[in-house]
């Protein structure tokens, strides 16, 4: 700006000199000087105006950018809330509190529980308020998905059913087609029956705090279902009891299945057979997960084809055999242990076993068993240690098993016993094993190969 003032000043001086020399042109020169100053001032003012306009444009752009950013954030948040609520509504009902943080305030939503595969829920979106604050309703990301069932059944003297593919006859509830069915409640002389005909549909029976007793039939009877799973729901404790014993009739047991039955879940199932078997299958019994406490007058688990443990925890007190895979003309009876943990007491009578099978395969997991005898494994992924008691052991004795001086497990047989066996996935040749009976060591023994059977007592 200084150079413009210098030029203007020079012009004024030149005009003044001209006026002195020209005399008569003095008035005109004065006018021209005034005009020049005015032009300079106008030029300076115009420059300031242009600079101010440019600055205003920049400020306007920044303001517009900020406004657009806020608008975009609000729009994104609104879309996110709407999407979240839509997802929540599609999976069932939601009940939640409020959430708050920053400049946002959260609302809450509530809905009814799902029933028979139907679900209801409500959602509301609040409009954004001024001052940069927004109010919206969202469902927590960690919320557990609501399970939809084909039917929900409450057991009792008059069972209540919400859903489809279920019939009721007195205290007997029958599932007639594939699907997921959840049961709650208690009933005396009741039964859950699965009968899907020749259908290949999957049936899952979920037990959520169920108690069933039956003196004349299985508590759960799988008459016809190619793929049936019994699932104690996570956190639940369930009890099944049966006193049925029909000589010459195969469908005896607290749980009886004409086809393969699978057990899985993260809950607990107590099975008490006062006259017969705990779990009985004309095909296979497969245990995937869950906790099962079986107390039976006869075999704890018996299958015509095979018994497989892949995971979970199984405690058995059997009056005859602990586990038995009997086989038939079409199949070799097989017991396979792949994982999980099994504690077996059974097989007190002559020729009865804690574990009995035509073929016994051990691939992993933990097994402690005691009884009259046990079937030697056909194949074993790790060495095992068997202990034969010369003078036998008394019912109620506490057995503790050690490897290299470290306790690995314990078992208290409920009847007199003649043998005990330990399977561990990390047992190795060269390890020293021992068994204690009521705190007394039966000696130390070295693992020398896959099959190790020691005489003690």
Tab-separated table of C-alpha atoms in Angstrom:
chain	number	residue	atom	x	y	z
A	1	UNK	CA	0.000	0.000	0.000
A	2	UNK	CA	2.999	2.418	0.637
A	3	UNK	CA	4.047	2.424	-3.005
A	4	UNK	CA	0.567	3.676	-4.014
A	5	UNK	CA	0.859	6.580	-1.546
A	6	UNK	CA	4.305	7.524	-2.915
A	7	UNK	CA	3.010	7.576	-6.486
A	8	UNK	CA	0.057	9.711	-5.460
A	9	UNK	CA	2.291	12.145	-3.575
A	10	UNK	CA	4.592	12.463	-6.582
A	11	UNK	CA	1.614	13.242	-8.756
A	12	UNK	CA	0.510	15.995	-6.368
A	13	UNK	CA	3.960	17.604	-6.399
A	14	UNK	CA	4.073	17.504	-10.182
A	15	UNK	CA	0.689	19.163	-10.453
A	16	UNK	CA	1.662	21.824	-7.931
A	17	UNK	CA	4.765	22.659	-9.922
A	18	UNK	CA	2.683	22.858	-13.044
A	19	UNK	CA	0.280	25.251	-11.330
A	20	UNK	CA	3.065	27.584	-10.316
A	21	UNK	CA	4.384	27.695	-13.840
A	22	UNK	CA	1.042	27.915	-15.532
A	23	UNK	CA	-0.706	30.444	-13.214
A	24	UNK	CA	-4.159	30.352	-14.734
A	25	UNK	CA	-4.313	26.596	-14.481
A	26	UNK	CA	-3.940	26.617	-10.666
A	27	UNK	CA	-7.638	25.998	-10.006
A	28	UNK	CA	-7.757	23.191	-12.495
A	29	UNK	CA	-4.579	21.642	-11.016
A	30	UNK	CA	-6.128	21.767	-7.565
A	31	UNK	CA	-9.125	19.943	-8.866
A	32	UNK	CA	-6.919	17.356	-10.518
A	33	UNK	CA	-4.904	16.943	-7.267
A	34	UNK	CA	-8.102	16.385	-5.346
A	35	UNK	CA	-9.223	13.959	-7.981
A	36	UNK	CA	-5.927	12.052	-7.785
A	37	UNK	CA	-6.146	11.780	-3.996
A	38	UNK	CA	-9.716	10.666	-4.303
A	39	UNK	CA	-8.739	8.076	-6.890
A	40	UNK	CA	-5.961	6.810	-4.581
A	41	UNK	CA	-8.339	6.626	-1.638
A	42	UNK	CA	-10.957	4.911	-3.731
A	43	UNK	CA	-8.334	2.489	-5.039
A	44	UNK	CA	-7.197	1.747	-1.468
A	45	UNK	CA	-10.799	1.401	-0.307
A	46	UNK	CA	-11.576	-0.888	-3.248
A	47	UNK	CA	-8.545	-3.035	-2.387
A	48	UNK	CA	-9.660	-3.267	1.238
A	49	UNK	CA	-13.147	-4.173	0.123
A	50	UNK	CA	-11.808	-6.876	-2.182
A	51	UNK	CA	-9.568	-8.267	0.565
A	52	UNK	CA	-12.463	-8.233	3.025
A	53	UNK	CA	-14.654	-9.953	0.460
A	54	UNK	CA	-11.985	-12.600	-0.084
A	55	UNK	CA	-11.668	-13.135	3.662
A	56	UNK	CA	-15.421	-13.336	4.006
A	57	UNK	CA	-15.479	-15.937	1.233
A	58	UNK	CA	-12.884	-18.017	3.078
A	59	UNK	CA	-14.816	-17.718	6.324
A	60	UNK	CA	-17.984	-18.628	4.471
A	61	UNK	CA	-16.303	-21.693	2.965
A	62	UNK	CA	-15.048	-22.780	6.400
A	63	UNK	CA	-18.458	-22.240	7.934
A	64	UNK	CA	-20.111	-24.146	5.092
A	65	UNK	CA	-17.590	-26.990	5.482
A	66	UNK	CA	-18.212	-27.175	9.231
A	67	UNK	CA	-21.957	-27.063	8.700
A	68	UNK	CA	-21.748	-29.810	6.047
A	69	UNK	CA	-19.543	-31.929	8.335
A	70	UNK	CA	-21.978	-31.589	11.243
A	71	UNK	CA	-24.909	-32.319	8.967
A	72	UNK	CA	-23.080	-35.406	7.605
A	73	UNK	CA	-22.285	-36.597	11.130
A	74	UNK	CA	-25.904	-36.154	12.209
A	75	UNK	CA	-27.156	-37.916	9.099
A	76	UNK	CA	-24.693	-40.817	9.603
A	77	UNK	CA	-25.658	-41.115	13.284
A	78	UNK	CA	-29.342	-41.096	12.419
A	79	UNK	CA	-28.810	-43.784	9.756
A	80	UNK	CA	-26.753	-45.861	12.195
A	81	UNK	CA	-29.431	-45.633	14.869
A	82	UNK	CA	-32.143	-46.555	12.386
A	83	UNK	CA	-30.102	-49.508	11.044
A	84	UNK	CA	-29.357	-50.720	14.573
A	85	UNK	CA	-32.998	-50.529	15.505
A	86	UNK	CA	-34.057	-52.310	12.374
A	87	UNK	CA	-31.605	-55.159	13.162
A	88	UNK	CA	-32.879	-55.313	16.732
A	89	UNK	CA	-36.466	-55.449	15.589
A	90	UNK	CA	-35.744	-58.279	13.145
A	91	UNK	CA	-34.238	-60.574	15.808
A	92	UNK	CA	-36.881	-60.189	18.413
A	93	UNK	CA	-37.675	-57.933	21.350
A	94	UNK	CA	-35.279	-55.756	23.260
A	95	UNK	CA	-35.399	-54.472	26.784
A	96	UNK	CA	-32.719	-52.033	27.761
A	97	UNK	CA	-31.909	-48.968	29.800
A	98	UNK	CA	-30.495	-45.671	28.649
A	99	UNK	CA	-27.057	-44.772	27.391
A	100	UNK	CA	-25.376	-41.397	27.633
A	101	UNK	CA	-22.034	-39.891	26.731
A	102	UNK	CA	-20.568	-36.732	25.273
A	103	UNK	CA	-23.335	-34.497	23.954
A	104	UNK	CA	-25.697	-37.365	23.233
A	105	UNK	CA	-28.523	-38.668	25.369
A	106	UNK	CA	-29.856	-42.161	24.751
A	107	UNK	CA	-33.373	-43.415	25.070
A	108	UNK	CA	-34.660	-46.885	25.804
A	109	UNK	CA	-36.762	-49.456	24.026
A	110	UNK	CA	-38.816	-52.384	25.202
A	111	UNK	CA	-40.566	-55.278	23.578
A	112	UNK	CA	-42.334	-58.518	24.401
A	113	UNK	CA	-40.677	-61.923	24.457
A	114	UNK	CA	-40.684	-64.203	21.448
A	115	UNK	CA	-43.236	-66.961	21.434
A	116	UNK	CA	-43.746	-69.748	18.966
A	117	UNK	CA	-41.321	-68.240	16.497
A	118	UNK	CA	-43.009	-64.841	16.632
A	119	UNK	CA	-41.391	-61.789	18.139
A	120	UNK	CA	-42.489	-58.268	18.917
A	121	UNK	CA	-40.480	-55.158	19.593
A	122	UNK	CA	-40.712	-51.371	19.514
A	123	UNK	CA	-38.327	-48.714	18.310
A	124	UNK	CA	-38.406	-44.937	18.233
A	125	UNK	CA	-36.059	-42.381	16.714
A	126	UNK	CA	-35.873	-38.911	18.247
A	127	UNK	CA	-35.235	-35.859	16.089
A	128	UNK	CA	-31.965	-33.979	16.519
A	129	UNK	CA	-32.138	-30.978	18.821
A	130	UNK	CA	-30.287	-27.695	18.509
A	131	UNK	CA	-26.946	-26.667	20.009
A	132	UNK	CA	-25.064	-29.623	18.508
A	133	UNK	CA	-26.877	-32.112	20.752
A	134	UNK	CA	-28.597	-35.145	19.346
A	135	UNK	CA	-30.989	-37.557	20.982
A	136	UNK	CA	-31.246	-41.041	19.540
A	137	UNK	CA	-32.205	-44.568	20.533
A	138	UNK	CA	-29.821	-47.435	19.886
A	139	UNK	CA	-29.540	-51.085	20.835
A	140	UNK	CA	-26.271	-52.065	22.626
A	141	UNK	CA	-23.910	-53.806	20.207
A	142	UNK	CA	-23.158	-56.559	22.718
A	143	UNK	CA	-26.805	-57.533	23.172
A	144	UNK	CA	-27.330	-61.255	22.804
A	145	UNK	CA	-29.400	-62.364	19.860
A	146	UNK	CA	-32.886	-63.476	20.798
A	147	UNK	CA	-33.464	-67.098	19.837
A	148	UNK	CA	-36.658	-67.885	17.987
A	149	UNK	CA	-38.212	-71.280	18.666
A	150	UNK	CA	-40.697	-73.285	16.672
A	151	UNK	CA	-42.637	-73.698	19.897
A	152	UNK	CA	-42.325	-72.864	23.590
A	153	UNK	CA	-43.796	-75.392	25.997
A	154	UNK	CA	-44.461	-75.068	29.714
A	155	UNK	CA	-44.830	-78.502	31.277
A	156	UNK	CA	-47.421	-79.281	33.936
A	157	UNK	CA	-50.646	-81.155	34.527
A	158	UNK	CA	-52.023	-79.177	31.578
A	159	UNK	CA	-49.025	-78.265	29.364
A	160	UNK	CA	-49.137	-74.866	27.681
A	161	UNK	CA	-47.894	-74.550	24.096
A	162	UNK	CA	-47.130	-71.440	22.071
A	163	UNK	CA	-46.058	-72.248	18.523
A	164	UNK	CA	-46.481	-75.068	16.040
A	165	UNK	CA	-45.749	-78.759	15.348
A	166	UNK	CA	-46.676	-79.838	18.887
A	167	UNK	CA	-49.575	-81.938	20.147
A	168	UNK	CA	-50.638	-82.559	23.739
A	169	UNK	CA	-52.293	-85.653	25.191
A	170	UNK	CA	-52.704	-85.352	28.933
A	171	UNK	CA	-49.185	-84.780	30.285
A	172	UNK	CA	-47.450	-86.124	27.148
A	173	UNK	CA	-46.129	-83.486	24.745
A	174	UNK	CA	-45.288	-84.745	21.232
A	175	UNK	CA	-43.107	-82.947	18.673
A	176	UNK	CA	-44.316	-83.825	15.169
A	177	UNK	CA	-41.874	-82.022	12.848
A	178	UNK	CA	-38.398	-80.539	12.667
A	179	UNK	CA	-37.501	-77.367	14.536
A	180	UNK	CA	-36.207	-75.972	17.819
A	181	UNK	CA	-38.424	-76.499	20.867
A	182	UNK	CA	-37.806	-75.068	24.331
A	183	UNK	CA	-39.306	-76.592	27.475
A	184	UNK	CA	-39.727	-75.191	30.971
A	185	UNK	CA	-41.667	-76.317	34.027
A	186	UNK	CA	-42.229	-79.543	35.975
A	187	UNK	CA	-44.518	-82.523	35.553
A	188	UNK	CA	-45.189	-85.867	37.257
A	189	UNK	CA	-45.818	-88.878	35.011
A	190	UNK	CA	-45.134	-86.693	32.015
A	191	UNK	CA	-43.115	-87.178	28.849
A	192	UNK	CA	-41.516	-85.366	25.955
A	193	UNK	CA	-42.016	-87.482	22.827
A	194	UNK	CA	-40.385	-86.846	19.444
A	195	UNK	CA	-42.134	-88.442	16.486
A	196	UNK	CA	-41.475	-86.879	13.062
A	197	UNK	CA	-42.334	-89.963	11.028
A	198	UNK	CA	-39.925	-90.561	8.158
A	199	UNK	CA	-38.880	-86.906	8.072
A	200	UNK	CA	-35.179	-86.057	7.833
A	201	UNK	CA	-35.749	-82.745	9.639
A	202	UNK	CA	-33.552	-81.792	12.583
A	203	UNK	CA	-35.179	-81.633	16.004
A	204	UNK	CA	-33.615	-79.827	18.954
A	205	UNK	CA	-35.146	-80.210	22.405
A	206	UNK	CA	-33.948	-77.385	24.685
A	207	UNK	CA	-34.377	-77.954	28.413
A	208	UNK	CA	-34.533	-74.777	30.478
A	209	UNK	CA	-35.144	-75.665	34.126
A	210	UNK	CA	-37.175	-78.813	33.425
A	211	UNK	CA	-38.164	-81.558	35.879
A	212	UNK	CA	-39.902	-84.687	34.544
A	213	UNK	CA	-40.694	-87.891	36.436
A	214	UNK	CA	-42.353	-90.964	34.943
A	215	UNK	CA	-42.947	-94.350	36.558
A	216	UNK	CA	-44.153	-96.183	33.456
A	217	UNK	CA	-42.279	-94.752	30.456
A	218	UNK	CA	-39.130	-92.797	29.498
A	219	UNK	CA	-39.088	-89.131	30.493
A	220	UNK	CA	-37.887	-88.370	26.949
A	221	UNK	CA	-38.881	-90.825	24.213
A	222	UNK	CA	-37.500	-90.328	20.700
A	223	UNK	CA	-39.791	-92.601	18.756
A	224	UNK	CA	-38.833	-91.391	15.273
A	225	UNK	CA	-36.355	-88.656	14.376
A	226	UNK	CA	-33.323	-89.138	12.181
A	227	UNK	CA	-31.475	-86.243	13.829
A	228	UNK	CA	-32.418	-85.299	17.383
A	229	UNK	CA	-30.433	-83.199	19.867
A	230	UNK	CA	-31.173	-82.749	23.561
A	231	UNK	CA	-29.754	-79.484	24.822
A	232	UNK	CA	-29.696	-78.305	28.455
A	233	UNK	CA	-29.778	-74.510	28.104
A	234	UNK	CA	-26.804	-72.566	29.405
A	235	UNK	CA	-27.131	-71.774	33.103
A	236	UNK	CA	-30.050	-74.172	33.630
A	237	UNK	CA	-30.296	-77.268	35.846
A	238	UNK	CA	-32.661	-80.002	34.673
A	239	UNK	CA	-33.783	-83.330	36.160
A	240	UNK	CA	-35.230	-86.395	34.447
A	241	UNK	CA	-36.312	-89.502	36.374
A	242	UNK	CA	-37.881	-92.775	35.309
A	243	UNK	CA	-38.712	-96.015	37.066
A	244	UNK	CA	-39.817	-97.966	34.006
A	245	UNK	CA	-38.597	-101.539	33.533
A	246	UNK	CA	-40.256	-103.724	30.947
A	247	UNK	CA	-38.587	-107.084	30.461
A	248	UNK	CA	-38.324	-108.010	26.804
A	249	UNK	CA	-39.110	-104.458	25.726
A	250	UNK	CA	-36.215	-102.377	24.455
A	251	UNK	CA	-37.581	-98.864	25.053
A	252	UNK	CA	-36.510	-98.612	28.675
A	253	UNK	CA	-34.472	-95.822	30.183
A	254	UNK	CA	-34.876	-92.261	31.335
A	255	UNK	CA	-33.981	-91.179	27.792
A	256	UNK	CA	-34.716	-93.721	25.089
A	257	UNK	CA	-34.143	-93.205	21.363
A	258	UNK	CA	-34.775	-95.444	18.373
A	259	UNK	CA	-32.245	-93.370	16.455
A	260	UNK	CA	-29.011	-91.513	17.169
A	261	UNK	CA	-29.366	-89.012	19.985
A	262	UNK	CA	-26.957	-86.117	20.548
A	263	UNK	CA	-26.500	-84.205	23.763
A	264	UNK	CA	-24.965	-80.744	23.776
A	265	UNK	CA	-25.275	-77.394	25.503
A	266	UNK	CA	-23.764	-75.521	28.414
A	267	UNK	CA	-26.323	-76.437	31.038
A	268	UNK	CA	-26.655	-79.355	33.466
A	269	UNK	CA	-28.818	-82.451	33.179
A	270	UNK	CA	-29.387	-84.880	36.075
A	271	UNK	CA	-30.635	-88.318	35.049
A	272	UNK	CA	-31.931	-90.840	37.593
A	273	UNK	CA	-33.013	-94.322	36.517
A	274	UNK	CA	-34.478	-96.200	39.457
A	275	UNK	CA	-35.239	-99.378	37.496
A	276	UNK	CA	-33.346	-99.361	34.202
A	277	UNK	CA	-30.802	-97.445	32.083
A	278	UNK	CA	-29.920	-93.764	32.148
A	279	UNK	CA	-29.549	-93.086	28.396
A	280	UNK	CA	-30.476	-95.871	25.987
A	281	UNK	CA	-30.222	-95.714	22.189
A	282	UNK	CA	-31.002	-98.306	19.567
A	283	UNK	CA	-28.390	-96.499	17.454
A	284	UNK	CA	-25.717	-94.100	18.794
A	285	UNK	CA	-25.258	-91.774	21.760
A	286	UNK	CA	-23.032	-88.756	21.032
A	287	UNK	CA	-22.105	-86.229	23.726
A	288	UNK	CA	-20.739	-82.910	22.476
A	289	UNK	CA	-20.875	-80.596	25.496
A	290	UNK	CA	-22.685	-79.930	28.760
A	291	UNK	CA	-22.669	-81.597	32.191
A	292	UNK	CA	-24.482	-84.901	32.727
A	293	UNK	CA	-24.899	-86.633	36.075
A	294	UNK	CA	-26.276	-90.142	35.558
A	295	UNK	CA	-27.371	-92.462	38.375
A	296	UNK	CA	-28.854	-95.723	37.124
A	297	UNK	CA	-29.814	-99.160	38.364
A	298	UNK	CA	-28.535	-100.686	35.114
A	299	UNK	CA	-26.126	-99.170	32.576
A	300	UNK	CA	-25.502	-95.443	32.799
A	301	UNK	CA	-25.221	-95.119	29.003
A	302	UNK	CA	-26.013	-97.999	26.673
A	303	UNK	CA	-26.118	-97.987	22.869
A	304	UNK	CA	-26.740	-100.643	20.285
A	305	UNK	CA	-24.075	-99.196	17.981
A	306	UNK	CA	-21.774	-96.739	19.705
A	307	UNK	CA	-21.101	-94.227	22.465
A	308	UNK	CA	-18.955	-91.191	21.596
A	309	UNK	CA	-17.664	-88.464	23.900
A	310	UNK	CA	-16.387	-85.375	22.085
A	311	UNK	CA	-16.624	-82.895	24.953
A	312	UNK	CA	-18.441	-81.954	28.117
A	313	UNK	CA	-18.363	-83.646	31.507
A	314	UNK	CA	-20.081	-86.947	32.332
A	315	UNK	CA	-20.449	-88.465	35.818
A	316	UNK	CA	-21.860	-92.004	35.874
A	317	UNK	CA	-22.827	-94.373	38.670
A	318	UNK	CA	-24.107	-97.521	36.992
A	319	UNK	CA	-25.548	-100.587	38.699
A	320	UNK	CA	-24.391	-103.011	36.012
A	321	UNK	CA	-22.170	-101.324	33.393
A	322	UNK	CA	-21.039	-97.738	33.462
A	323	UNK	CA	-20.923	-97.416	29.660
A	324	UNK	CA	-21.883	-100.197	27.264
A	325	UNK	CA	-21.844	-100.412	23.451
A	326	UNK	CA	-23.316	-103.861	22.880
A	327	UNK	CA	-23.402	-104.059	19.070
A	328	UNK	CA	-25.542	-106.407	16.998
A	329	UNK	CA	-25.395	-108.443	13.807
A	330	UNK	CA	-25.145	-105.239	11.777
A	331	UNK	CA	-22.707	-103.208	13.870
A	332	UNK	CA	-19.766	-103.596	16.222
A	333	UNK	CA	-20.376	-101.969	19.584
A	334	UNK	CA	-17.873	-99.107	19.833
A	335	UNK	CA	-16.915	-96.659	22.574
A	336	UNK	CA	-14.887	-93.665	21.360
A	337	UNK	CA	-13.417	-90.985	23.622
A	338	UNK	CA	-12.204	-87.917	21.706
A	339	UNK	CA	-12.348	-85.244	24.396
A	340	UNK	CA	-14.134	-83.984	27.482
A	341	UNK	CA	-14.001	-85.599	30.919
A	342	UNK	CA	-15.654	-88.796	32.122
A	343	UNK	CA	-15.881	-90.223	35.654
A	344	UNK	CA	-17.395	-93.710	35.704
A	345	UNK	CA	-18.353	-96.003	38.556
A	346	UNK	CA	-20.068	-99.234	37.577
A	347	UNK	CA	-19.821	-102.876	36.651
A	348	UNK	CA	-19.793	-104.524	40.070
A	349	UNK	CA	-21.223	-107.889	39.021
A	350	UNK	CA	-19.150	-110.613	37.406
A	351	UNK	CA	-18.478	-109.946	33.721
A	352	UNK	CA	-19.763	-106.398	34.076
A	353	UNK	CA	-17.578	-103.400	33.261
A	354	UNK	CA	-17.024	-99.766	34.049
A	355	UNK	CA	-16.423	-99.430	30.275
A	356	UNK	CA	-17.588	-102.204	27.952
A	357	UNK	CA	-17.329	-102.360	24.156
A	358	UNK	CA	-16.353	-104.753	21.417
A	359	UNK	CA	-14.090	-101.933	20.229
A	360	UNK	CA	-12.769	-99.179	22.472
A	361	UNK	CA	-10.856	-96.239	20.963
A	362	UNK	CA	-9.191	-93.507	23.000
A	363	UNK	CA	-8.079	-90.340	21.158
A	364	UNK	CA	-8.128	-87.673	23.870
A	365	UNK	CA	-9.884	-86.307	26.920
A	366	UNK	CA	-9.788	-87.446	30.548
A	367	UNK	CA	-11.226	-90.713	31.868
A	368	UNK	CA	-11.244	-92.113	35.402
A	369	UNK	CA	-13.215	-95.338	35.867
A	370	UNK	CA	-13.644	-98.045	38.510
A	371	UNK	CA	-15.688	-101.246	38.620
A	372	UNK	CA	-15.423	-104.990	38.214
A	373	UNK	CA	-13.278	-104.708	35.056
A	374	UNK	CA	-12.822	-102.527	31.968
A	375	UNK	CA	-12.354	-103.175	28.253
A	376	UNK	CA	-8.770	-102.672	27.126
A	377	UNK	CA	-8.557	-100.023	24.386
A	378	UNK	CA	-8.250	-101.271	20.826
A	379	UNK	CA	-6.396	-98.079	19.931
A	380	UNK	CA	-5.026	-95.415	22.237
A	381	UNK	CA	-3.383	-92.089	21.355
A	382	UNK	CA	-1.553	-92.075	24.696
A	383	UNK	CA	-0.526	-94.669	27.299
A	384	UNK	CA	-3.072	-95.602	29.957
A	385	UNK	CA	-2.684	-96.920	33.496
A	386	UNK	CA	-4.877	-99.723	34.828
A	387	UNK	CA	-4.875	-100.929	38.428
A	388	UNK	CA	-6.158	-104.363	39.519
A	389	UNK	CA	-6.928	-104.720	43.220
A	390	UNK	CA	-6.014	-108.193	44.552
A	391	UNK	CA	-8.334	-107.907	47.513
A	392	UNK	CA	-10.841	-105.616	45.877
A	393	UNK	CA	-11.938	-102.210	47.072
A	394	UNK	CA	-14.873	-101.158	49.197
A	395	UNK	CA	-17.724	-98.958	48.080
A	396	UNK	CA	-17.249	-95.375	49.162
A	397	UNK	CA	-13.436	-95.526	49.080
A	398	UNK	CA	-11.775	-92.420	47.735
A	399	UNK	CA	-9.415	-93.062	44.821
A	400	UNK	CA	-6.829	-90.434	43.929
A	401	UNK	CA	-4.670	-90.742	40.812
A	402	UNK	CA	-1.142	-89.291	40.540
A	403	UNK	CA	1.399	-88.774	37.760
A	404	UNK	CA	4.970	-87.897	38.797
A	405	UNK	CA	3.705	-86.976	42.248
A	406	UNK	CA	1.009	-84.597	40.950
A	407	UNK	CA	-2.654	-85.406	41.521
A	408	UNK	CA	-4.609	-85.621	38.259
A	409	UNK	CA	-8.069	-86.639	39.418
A	410	UNK	CA	-10.204	-88.522	41.907
A	411	UNK	CA	-13.155	-90.898	41.949
A	412	UNK	CA	-15.339	-92.413	44.681
A	413	UNK	CA	-16.915	-95.706	43.495
A	414	UNK	CA	-20.443	-96.161	44.817
A	415	UNK	CA	-20.079	-99.959	44.984
A	416	UNK	CA	-17.332	-102.505	45.596
A	417	UNK	CA	-14.766	-102.601	42.802
A	418	UNK	CA	-11.934	-104.785	41.478
A	419	UNK	CA	-10.202	-102.415	39.048
A	420	UNK	CA	-9.574	-98.789	38.189
A	421	UNK	CA	-8.199	-97.107	35.049
A	422	UNK	CA	-6.846	-93.679	34.136
A	423	UNK	CA	-6.644	-92.145	30.637
A	424	UNK	CA	-4.868	-88.804	30.183
A	425	UNK	CA	-3.841	-87.157	26.891
A	426	UNK	CA	-0.413	-86.134	28.241
A	427	UNK	CA	0.576	-89.409	29.924
A	428	UNK	CA	3.962	-90.536	28.542
A	429	UNK	CA	6.323	-93.488	28.631
A	430	UNK	CA	8.708	-92.997	31.559
A	431	UNK	CA	6.127	-91.281	33.804
A	432	UNK	CA	5.566	-92.610	37.305
A	433	UNK	CA	1.939	-93.269	38.257
A	434	UNK	CA	0.251	-94.228	41.494
A	435	UNK	CA	-3.207	-94.608	43.003
A	436	UNK	CA	-4.123	-93.792	46.594
A	437	UNK	CA	-7.044	-95.452	48.389
A	438	UNK	CA	-8.395	-93.388	51.267
A	439	UNK	CA	-5.068	-91.592	51.475
A	440	UNK	CA	-2.886	-94.725	51.327
A	441	UNK	CA	-0.508	-95.219	48.391
A	442	UNK	CA	-0.780	-98.491	46.487
A	443	UNK	CA	2.793	-98.050	45.201
A	444	UNK	CA	4.613	-96.295	42.372
A	445	UNK	CA	4.700	-97.728	38.860
A	446	UNK	CA	6.472	-96.744	35.656
A	447	UNK	CA	4.714	-96.317	32.313
A	448	UNK	CA	6.605	-98.517	29.842
A	449	UNK	CA	4.293	-98.680	26.813
A	450	UNK	CA	0.738	-98.030	25.666
A	451	UNK	CA	-0.947	-100.721	27.777
A	452	UNK	CA	-0.017	-100.647	31.456
A	453	UNK	CA	-1.864	-102.743	34.017
A	454	UNK	CA	-0.538	-103.033	37.554
A	455	UNK	CA	-1.616	-105.326	40.402
A	456	UNK	CA	-2.013	-103.453	43.684
A	457	UNK	CA	-3.234	-104.044	47.233
